[in-house]
Tab-separated table of C-alpha atoms in Angstrom:
chain	number	residue	atom	x	y	z
A	300	UNK	CA	5.677	10.353	13.919
A	301	UNK	CA	5.195	8.982	10.721
A	302	UNK	CA	2.023	10.585	8.103
A	303	UNK	CA	0.928	7.275	6.631
A	304	UNK	CA	-0.970	5.311	8.837
A	305	UNK	CA	-1.921	1.611	8.661
A	306	UNK	CA	-5.356	0.320	8.317
A	307	UNK	CA	-5.780	-2.627	10.574
A	308	UNK	CA	-9.756	-4.040	9.264
A	309	UNK	CA	-11.759	-7.013	10.217
A	310	UNK	CA	-15.078	-8.665	11.447
A	311	UNK	CA	-15.416	-8.284	15.595
A	312	UNK	CA	-15.148	-11.804	16.113
A	313	UNK	CA	-11.761	-11.750	14.198
A	314	UNK	CA	-9.349	-11.444	17.044
A	315	UNK	CA	-8.256	-7.909	15.713
A	316	UNK	CA	-7.058	-7.153	19.204
A	317	UNK	CA	-5.068	-10.164	19.878
A	318	UNK	CA	-3.391	-9.618	16.474
A	319	UNK	CA	-2.807	-6.260	17.304
A	320	UNK	CA	-1.486	-6.415	20.620
A	321	UNK	CA	0.765	-9.401	19.493
A	322	UNK	CA	1.898	-7.007	16.646
A	323	UNK	CA	2.407	-4.082	18.793
A	324	UNK	CA	2.816	-5.749	22.087
A	325	UNK	CA	0.380	-3.995	23.974
A	326	UNK	CA	-3.573	-3.348	23.382
A	327	UNK	CA	-5.042	0.594	22.832
A	328	UNK	CA	-5.921	2.505	26.189
A	329	UNK	CA	-8.820	3.731	25.610
A	330	UNK	CA	-10.610	0.298	24.688
A	331	UNK	CA	-14.595	0.821	25.036
A	332	UNK	CA	-16.537	-1.459	24.097
A	333	UNK	CA	-16.883	-5.361	22.232
A	334	UNK	CA	-16.618	-3.247	18.871
A	335	UNK	CA	-13.403	-2.276	17.872
A	336	UNK	CA	-14.057	0.181	15.459
A	337	UNK	CA	-12.284	3.509	15.917
A	338	UNK	CA	-9.532	2.246	17.885
A	339	UNK	CA	-6.113	3.992	17.527
A	340	UNK	CA	-2.546	2.911	18.287
A	341	UNK	CA	0.923	2.883	17.657
A	342	UNK	CA	3.530	0.662	16.208
A	343	UNK	CA	7.254	0.766	16.144
A	344	UNK	CA	9.848	0.159	13.385
A	345	UNK	CA	13.650	0.151	14.317
A	346	UNK	CA	15.659	-1.281	11.297
A	347	UNK	CA	19.242	0.026	10.208
A	348	UNK	CA	18.124	2.435	8.059
A	349	UNK	CA	15.321	4.472	10.032
A	350	UNK	CA	13.335	4.200	13.491
A	351	UNK	CA	9.761	5.527	13.546
A	352	UNK	CA	6.625	5.448	15.118
A	353	UNK	CA	3.439	4.308	12.322
A	354	UNK	CA	-0.107	5.436	13.279
A	355	UNK	CA	-2.846	2.807	13.504
A	356	UNK	CA	-6.275	3.107	12.691
A	357	UNK	CA	-8.588	0.063	13.439
A	358	UNK	CA	-12.081	-0.315	11.628
A	359	UNK	CA	-14.853	-2.499	11.628
A	360	UNK	CA	-16.456	-4.269	8.395
A	361	UNK	CA	-20.002	-5.187	9.396
A	362	UNK	CA	-21.268	-5.172	5.275
A	363	UNK	CA	-18.296	-4.988	3.375
A	364	UNK	CA	-20.297	-3.551	0.611
A	365	UNK	CA	-20.958	-0.524	2.981
A	366	UNK	CA	-17.411	-0.088	3.959
A	367	UNK	CA	-15.512	-0.370	0.821
A	368	UNK	CA	-18.089	2.149	-0.313
A	369	UNK	CA	-17.308	4.782	1.904
A	370	UNK	CA	-13.855	3.833	1.957
A	371	UNK	CA	-13.876	3.985	-1.768
A	372	UNK	CA	-15.468	7.429	-1.701
A	373	UNK	CA	-14.803	11.101	-3.024
A	374	UNK	CA	-15.288	11.988	0.736
A	375	UNK	CA	-12.313	9.476	2.219
A	376	UNK	CA	-10.128	11.023	-0.159
A	377	UNK	CA	-7.823	12.012	2.389
A	378	UNK	CA	-8.095	9.532	4.312
A	379	UNK	CA	-6.903	7.245	1.420
A	380	UNK	CA	-4.101	9.333	0.567
A	381	UNK	CA	-2.608	8.879	3.801
A	382	UNK	CA	-2.515	4.885	4.299
A	383	UNK	CA	0.574	3.105	4.693
A	384	UNK	CA	-0.852	-0.279	5.190
A	385	UNK	CA	-4.086	-2.389	5.088
A	386	UNK	CA	-3.988	-4.908	6.976
A	387	UNK	CA	-7.408	-7.352	6.567
A	388	UNK	CA	-7.525	-9.797	10.190
A	389	UNK	CA	-10.183	-12.644	9.595
A	390	UNK	CA	-10.856	-16.051	11.278
A	391	UNK	CA	-9.905	-19.351	9.540
A	392	UNK	CA	-13.330	-20.533	7.993
A	393	UNK	CA	-15.135	-23.107	8.834
A	394	UNK	CA	-17.401	-24.154	6.078
A	395	UNK	CA	-17.075	-23.438	2.601
A	396	UNK	CA	-20.292	-21.061	2.672
A	397	UNK	CA	-18.257	-18.932	5.614
A	398	UNK	CA	-15.338	-18.296	3.098
A	399	UNK	CA	-17.296	-17.602	0.489
A	400	UNK	CA	-20.323	-15.050	2.068
A	401	UNK	CA	-17.845	-13.943	4.593
A	402	UNK	CA	-13.690	-14.682	3.731
A	403	UNK	CA	-14.270	-13.712	0.041
A	404	UNK	CA	-16.462	-10.927	0.030
A	405	UNK	CA	-14.641	-9.015	2.999
A	406	UNK	CA	-10.980	-9.219	0.543
A	407	UNK	CA	-13.357	-8.029	-2.291
A	408	UNK	CA	-14.324	-4.671	-0.716
A	409	UNK	CA	-10.748	-4.418	1.016
A	410	UNK	CA	-9.460	-4.665	-2.430
A	411	UNK	CA	-11.919	-1.669	-4.305
A	412	UNK	CA	-10.365	0.058	-1.131
A	413	UNK	CA	-7.212	-0.621	-2.439
A	414	UNK	CA	-8.020	0.238	-6.214
A	415	UNK	CA	-9.428	3.379	-4.972
A	416	UNK	CA	-5.925	4.483	-3.489
A	417	UNK	CA	-4.877	5.131	-7.088
A	418	UNK	CA	-1.862	3.319	-9.067
A	419	UNK	CA	0.737	5.007	-7.512
A	420	UNK	CA	0.101	3.581	-4.531
A	421	UNK	CA	3.114	1.599	-3.088
A	422	UNK	CA	1.084	1.079	0.334
A	423	UNK	CA	1.492	-3.096	2.009
A	424	UNK	CA	-1.768	-5.265	1.933
A	425	UNK	CA	-1.324	-7.966	4.259
A	426	UNK	CA	-4.559	-10.862	4.668
A	427	UNK	CA	-3.707	-12.180	7.900
A	428	UNK	CA	-5.499	-16.016	8.824
A	429	UNK	CA	-6.220	-16.025	12.575
A	430	UNK	CA	-6.982	-19.218	14.783
A	431	UNK	CA	-10.577	-21.102	15.084
A	432	UNK	CA	-11.545	-22.384	18.189
A	433	UNK	CA	-14.084	-24.529	15.918
A	434	UNK	CA	-13.473	-27.717	14.348
A	435	UNK	CA	-13.326	-28.707	11.593
A	436	UNK	CA	-11.950	-25.790	9.864
A	437	UNK	CA	-12.257	-25.012	5.541
A	438	UNK	CA	-8.606	-27.028	4.365
A	439	UNK	CA	-6.219	-24.946	2.528
A	440	UNK	CA	-3.085	-25.259	2.237
A	441	UNK	CA	-0.674	-21.644	2.296
A	442	UNK	CA	-0.003	-21.583	-1.414
A	443	UNK	CA	-3.953	-21.944	-1.878
A	444	UNK	CA	-4.792	-19.234	0.872
A	445	UNK	CA	-1.729	-17.368	-1.372
A	446	UNK	CA	-4.137	-17.580	-4.727
A	447	UNK	CA	-7.343	-16.526	-2.985
A	448	UNK	CA	-5.870	-13.961	-1.260
A	449	UNK	CA	-3.496	-12.273	-4.428
A	450	UNK	CA	-6.666	-12.319	-6.381
A	451	UNK	CA	-7.407	-9.044	-4.531
A	452	UNK	CA	-4.114	-8.164	-4.149
A	453	UNK	CA	-3.373	-9.138	-0.770
A	454	UNK	CA	-0.298	-11.358	0.572
A	455	UNK	CA	-1.311	-13.845	3.153
A	456	UNK	CA	-0.178	-14.354	6.451
A	457	UNK	CA	-0.376	-17.311	8.763
A	458	UNK	CA	-0.646	-15.897	12.394
A	459	UNK	CA	0.414	-19.123	13.588
A	460	UNK	CA	2.673	-20.056	11.707
A	461	UNK	CA	6.991	-19.519	12.641
A	462	UNK	CA	10.192	-20.240	11.178
A	463	UNK	CA	10.865	-19.829	7.451
A	464	UNK	CA	9.327	-21.454	4.717
A	465	UNK	CA	10.743	-24.108	1.861
A	466	UNK	CA	12.692	-20.800	0.353
A	467	UNK	CA	13.903	-19.850	3.792
A	468	UNK	CA	11.904	-16.774	3.934
A	469	UNK	CA	10.405	-15.702	6.844
A	470	UNK	CA	6.351	-16.784	7.647
A	471	UNK	CA	3.793	-15.611	10.109
A	472	UNK	CA	4.229	-12.354	11.707
A	473	UNK	CA	8.068	-12.279	11.409
A	474	UNK	CA	7.293	-12.155	7.778
A	475	UNK	CA	4.212	-9.660	8.397
A	476	UNK	CA	6.938	-7.163	10.459
A	477	UNK	CA	9.314	-7.424	7.636
A	478	UNK	CA	7.032	-6.733	4.756
A	479	UNK	CA	6.132	-3.804	7.404
A	480	UNK	CA	9.269	-2.215	7.786
A	481	UNK	CA	10.108	-2.643	4.051
A	482	UNK	CA	7.520	-0.080	3.205
A	483	UNK	CA	8.426	3.582	2.681
A	484	UNK	CA	6.652	5.070	5.423
A	485	UNK	CA	8.163	8.638	3.963
A	486	UNK	CA	6.789	8.239	0.747
A	487	UNK	CA	4.309	11.696	-0.384
A	488	UNK	CA	0.581	11.259	0.048
A	489	UNK	CA	-0.641	9.179	-3.162
A	490	UNK	CA	-3.374	10.107	-5.269
A	491	UNK	CA	-5.626	8.231	-7.920
A	492	UNK	CA	-7.500	8.791	-10.776
A	493	UNK	CA	-10.687	9.724	-10.046
A	494	UNK	CA	-9.102	12.050	-7.535
A	495	UNK	CA	-7.641	14.327	-9.932
A	496	UNK	CA	-10.580	17.541	-10.833
A	497	UNK	CA	-11.068	19.751	-12.936
A	498	UNK	CA	-9.569	22.675	-10.783
A	499	UNK	CA	-6.364	20.575	-9.771
A	500	UNK	CA	-6.057	19.685	-13.987
A	501	UNK	CA	-6.476	23.735	-14.628
A	502	UNK	CA	-4.076	24.498	-11.693
A	503	UNK	CA	-1.241	21.794	-12.886
A	504	UNK	CA	-1.624	23.091	-17.007
A	505	UNK	CA	-3.074	26.363	-17.337
A	506	UNK	CA	-6.534	26.911	-19.014
A	507	UNK	CA	-4.517	26.052	-22.589
A	508	UNK	CA	-3.117	23.024	-20.898
A	509	UNK	CA	-1.217	22.291	-23.891
A	510	UNK	CA	0.885	24.328	-26.168
A	511	UNK	CA	1.003	24.493	-30.011
A	512	UNK	CA	3.989	21.706	-29.780
A	513	UNK	CA	2.230	19.364	-27.478
A	514	UNK	CA	3.534	20.500	-24.013
A	515	UNK	CA	2.336	21.180	-20.957
A	516	UNK	CA	2.046	24.707	-19.787
A	517	UNK	CA	3.059	24.389	-15.942
A	518	UNK	CA	6.670	23.537	-16.910
A	519	UNK	CA	6.690	20.081	-16.213
A	520	UNK	CA	7.513	19.120	-19.875
A	521	UNK	CA	8.874	15.827	-18.876
A	522	UNK	CA	6.251	12.444	-19.777
A	523	UNK	CA	6.879	9.007	-18.370
A	524	UNK	CA	8.817	8.029	-21.440
A	525	UNK	CA	11.438	10.983	-20.861
A	526	UNK	CA	11.469	10.493	-17.321
A	527	UNK	CA	12.190	7.051	-17.235
A	528	UNK	CA	15.470	7.240	-19.335
A	529	UNK	CA	16.395	10.209	-16.795
A	530	UNK	CA	16.314	8.447	-14.084
A	531	UNK	CA	17.720	5.264	-16.132
A	532	UNK	CA	20.396	7.380	-16.587
A	533	UNK	CA	20.729	8.361	-12.932
A	534	UNK	CA	20.454	4.594	-11.837
A	535	UNK	CA	24.056	4.086	-13.762
A	536	UNK	CA	25.198	7.033	-12.314
A	537	UNK	CA	24.785	5.798	-8.614
A	538	UNK	CA	26.051	2.204	-9.706
A	539	UNK	CA	29.156	4.187	-11.105
A	540	UNK	CA	29.860	6.287	-7.946
A	541	UNK	CA	29.707	3.245	-6.230
A	542	UNK	CA	32.534	1.086	-7.811
A	543	UNK	CA	34.833	4.536	-7.826
A	544	UNK	CA	34.281	5.666	-4.189
A	545	UNK	CA	36.203	3.285	-1.887
A	546	UNK	CA	34.181	4.510	1.583
A	547	UNK	CA	30.820	4.380	-0.116
A	548	UNK	CA	28.618	2.453	2.063
A	549	UNK	CA	27.297	-0.760	0.688
A	550	UNK	CA	23.878	-1.095	2.550
A	551	UNK	CA	22.789	2.835	1.384
A	552	UNK	CA	23.753	2.482	-2.036
A	553	UNK	CA	21.709	-0.745	-2.224
A	554	UNK	CA	18.726	1.059	-0.416
A	555	UNK	CA	19.431	4.091	-2.972
A	556	UNK	CA	19.210	1.682	-5.956
A	557	UNK	CA	15.258	-0.268	-4.386
A	558	UNK	CA	14.138	3.196	-4.226
A	559	UNK	CA	14.861	4.161	-7.717
A	560	UNK	CA	13.991	0.705	-9.086
A	561	UNK	CA	10.698	1.164	-6.940
A	562	UNK	CA	10.349	4.501	-8.421
A	563	UNK	CA	10.936	3.150	-12.164
A	564	UNK	CA	8.220	0.581	-11.428
A	565	UNK	CA	6.117	3.561	-10.253
A	566	UNK	CA	6.908	5.371	-13.536
A	567	UNK	CA	5.423	2.087	-15.810
A	568	UNK	CA	2.206	2.273	-13.627
A	569	UNK	CA	1.701	6.255	-15.023
A	570	UNK	CA	2.156	4.872	-18.844
A	571	UNK	CA	0.111	2.488	-18.223
A	572	UNK	CA	-2.904	4.687	-16.319
A	573	UNK	CA	-2.012	7.516	-19.012
A	574	UNK	CA	-3.650	4.970	-22.070
A	575	UNK	CA	-7.385	5.409	-20.279
A	576	UNK	CA	-7.431	9.051	-20.106
A	577	UNK	CA	-8.882	11.564	-23.240
A	578	UNK	CA	-6.589	12.758	-24.568
A	579	UNK	CA	-6.935	16.437	-23.814
A	580	UNK	CA	-6.088	14.922	-19.816
A	581	UNK	CA	-3.197	12.751	-20.839
A	582	UNK	CA	-0.395	15.375	-20.436
A	583	UNK	CA	-1.511	17.579	-17.536
A	584	UNK	CA	-2.290	13.896	-15.220
A	585	UNK	CA	1.446	12.575	-16.804
A	586	UNK	CA	2.825	15.946	-15.112
A	587	UNK	CA	1.475	15.763	-12.305
A	588	UNK	CA	2.267	12.221	-12.001
A	589	UNK	CA	5.855	12.508	-12.662
A	590	UNK	CA	6.260	15.220	-10.116
A	591	UNK	CA	4.561	12.890	-7.435
A	592	UNK	CA	7.621	10.251	-8.091
A	593	UNK	CA	10.482	12.910	-8.430
A	594	UNK	CA	9.497	14.016	-4.489
A	595	UNK	CA	10.475	10.397	-3.476
A	596	UNK	CA	13.658	10.465	-5.043
């Protein structure tokens, strides 16, 4: 079973359980009240690369500020570290007031938790619109909903949509499953800038983290720029091997390249984050961040 989890959240009336049953084919056996807070379930994903059973945590948003404050807190660090996907489920609003007061505020709160997961977190963020029995509903096109949810880092999914869009891409639940299958469920736990305390930095670099030459004393002397160059060389080597070996598996090669490119993107995030740190923490943070990315290769 994967160590990473899917967190599904939504209001009590957001039809979270209807969404869950459609996604997994079943409902939790231990459902005991009208609230879906605290329920757990599993999702089995099977692709040509892996088969994995993903644990699902289900929670309920009553107050988005309180909810996000709790999940973004230091105390919730271990919870955030094991998340591989966050799915926000909501009913289509029936008025602009409902859209502003509920959907937008919920997205702000859930987006705050995503930020708290840290720069290196590479999980999936999806916002799923469920049908509403009441009419009229707020009229927004899929493109408009995309703009709304992307502002908070979420991809919009229309629960009722079927088939493919104008670009030939799957929509609706088919797209949601595709996004989950493409995620790296075996990636190491992520950490955020706020998760690094003084003890962890001292452990990384010792009492005097930088020597007279400006190197980290724990042996991890590669900074993000140097690591990026080394990975670029590895990228070229992979491509070269693909040309020379007649029996190489093309699908496996493509998968390796995608993994490498994703790691390089995370390194770019490392560089961006390092620029915001005090000078005395930059190298120690870079060392830990680079080591974290190395585990994914």
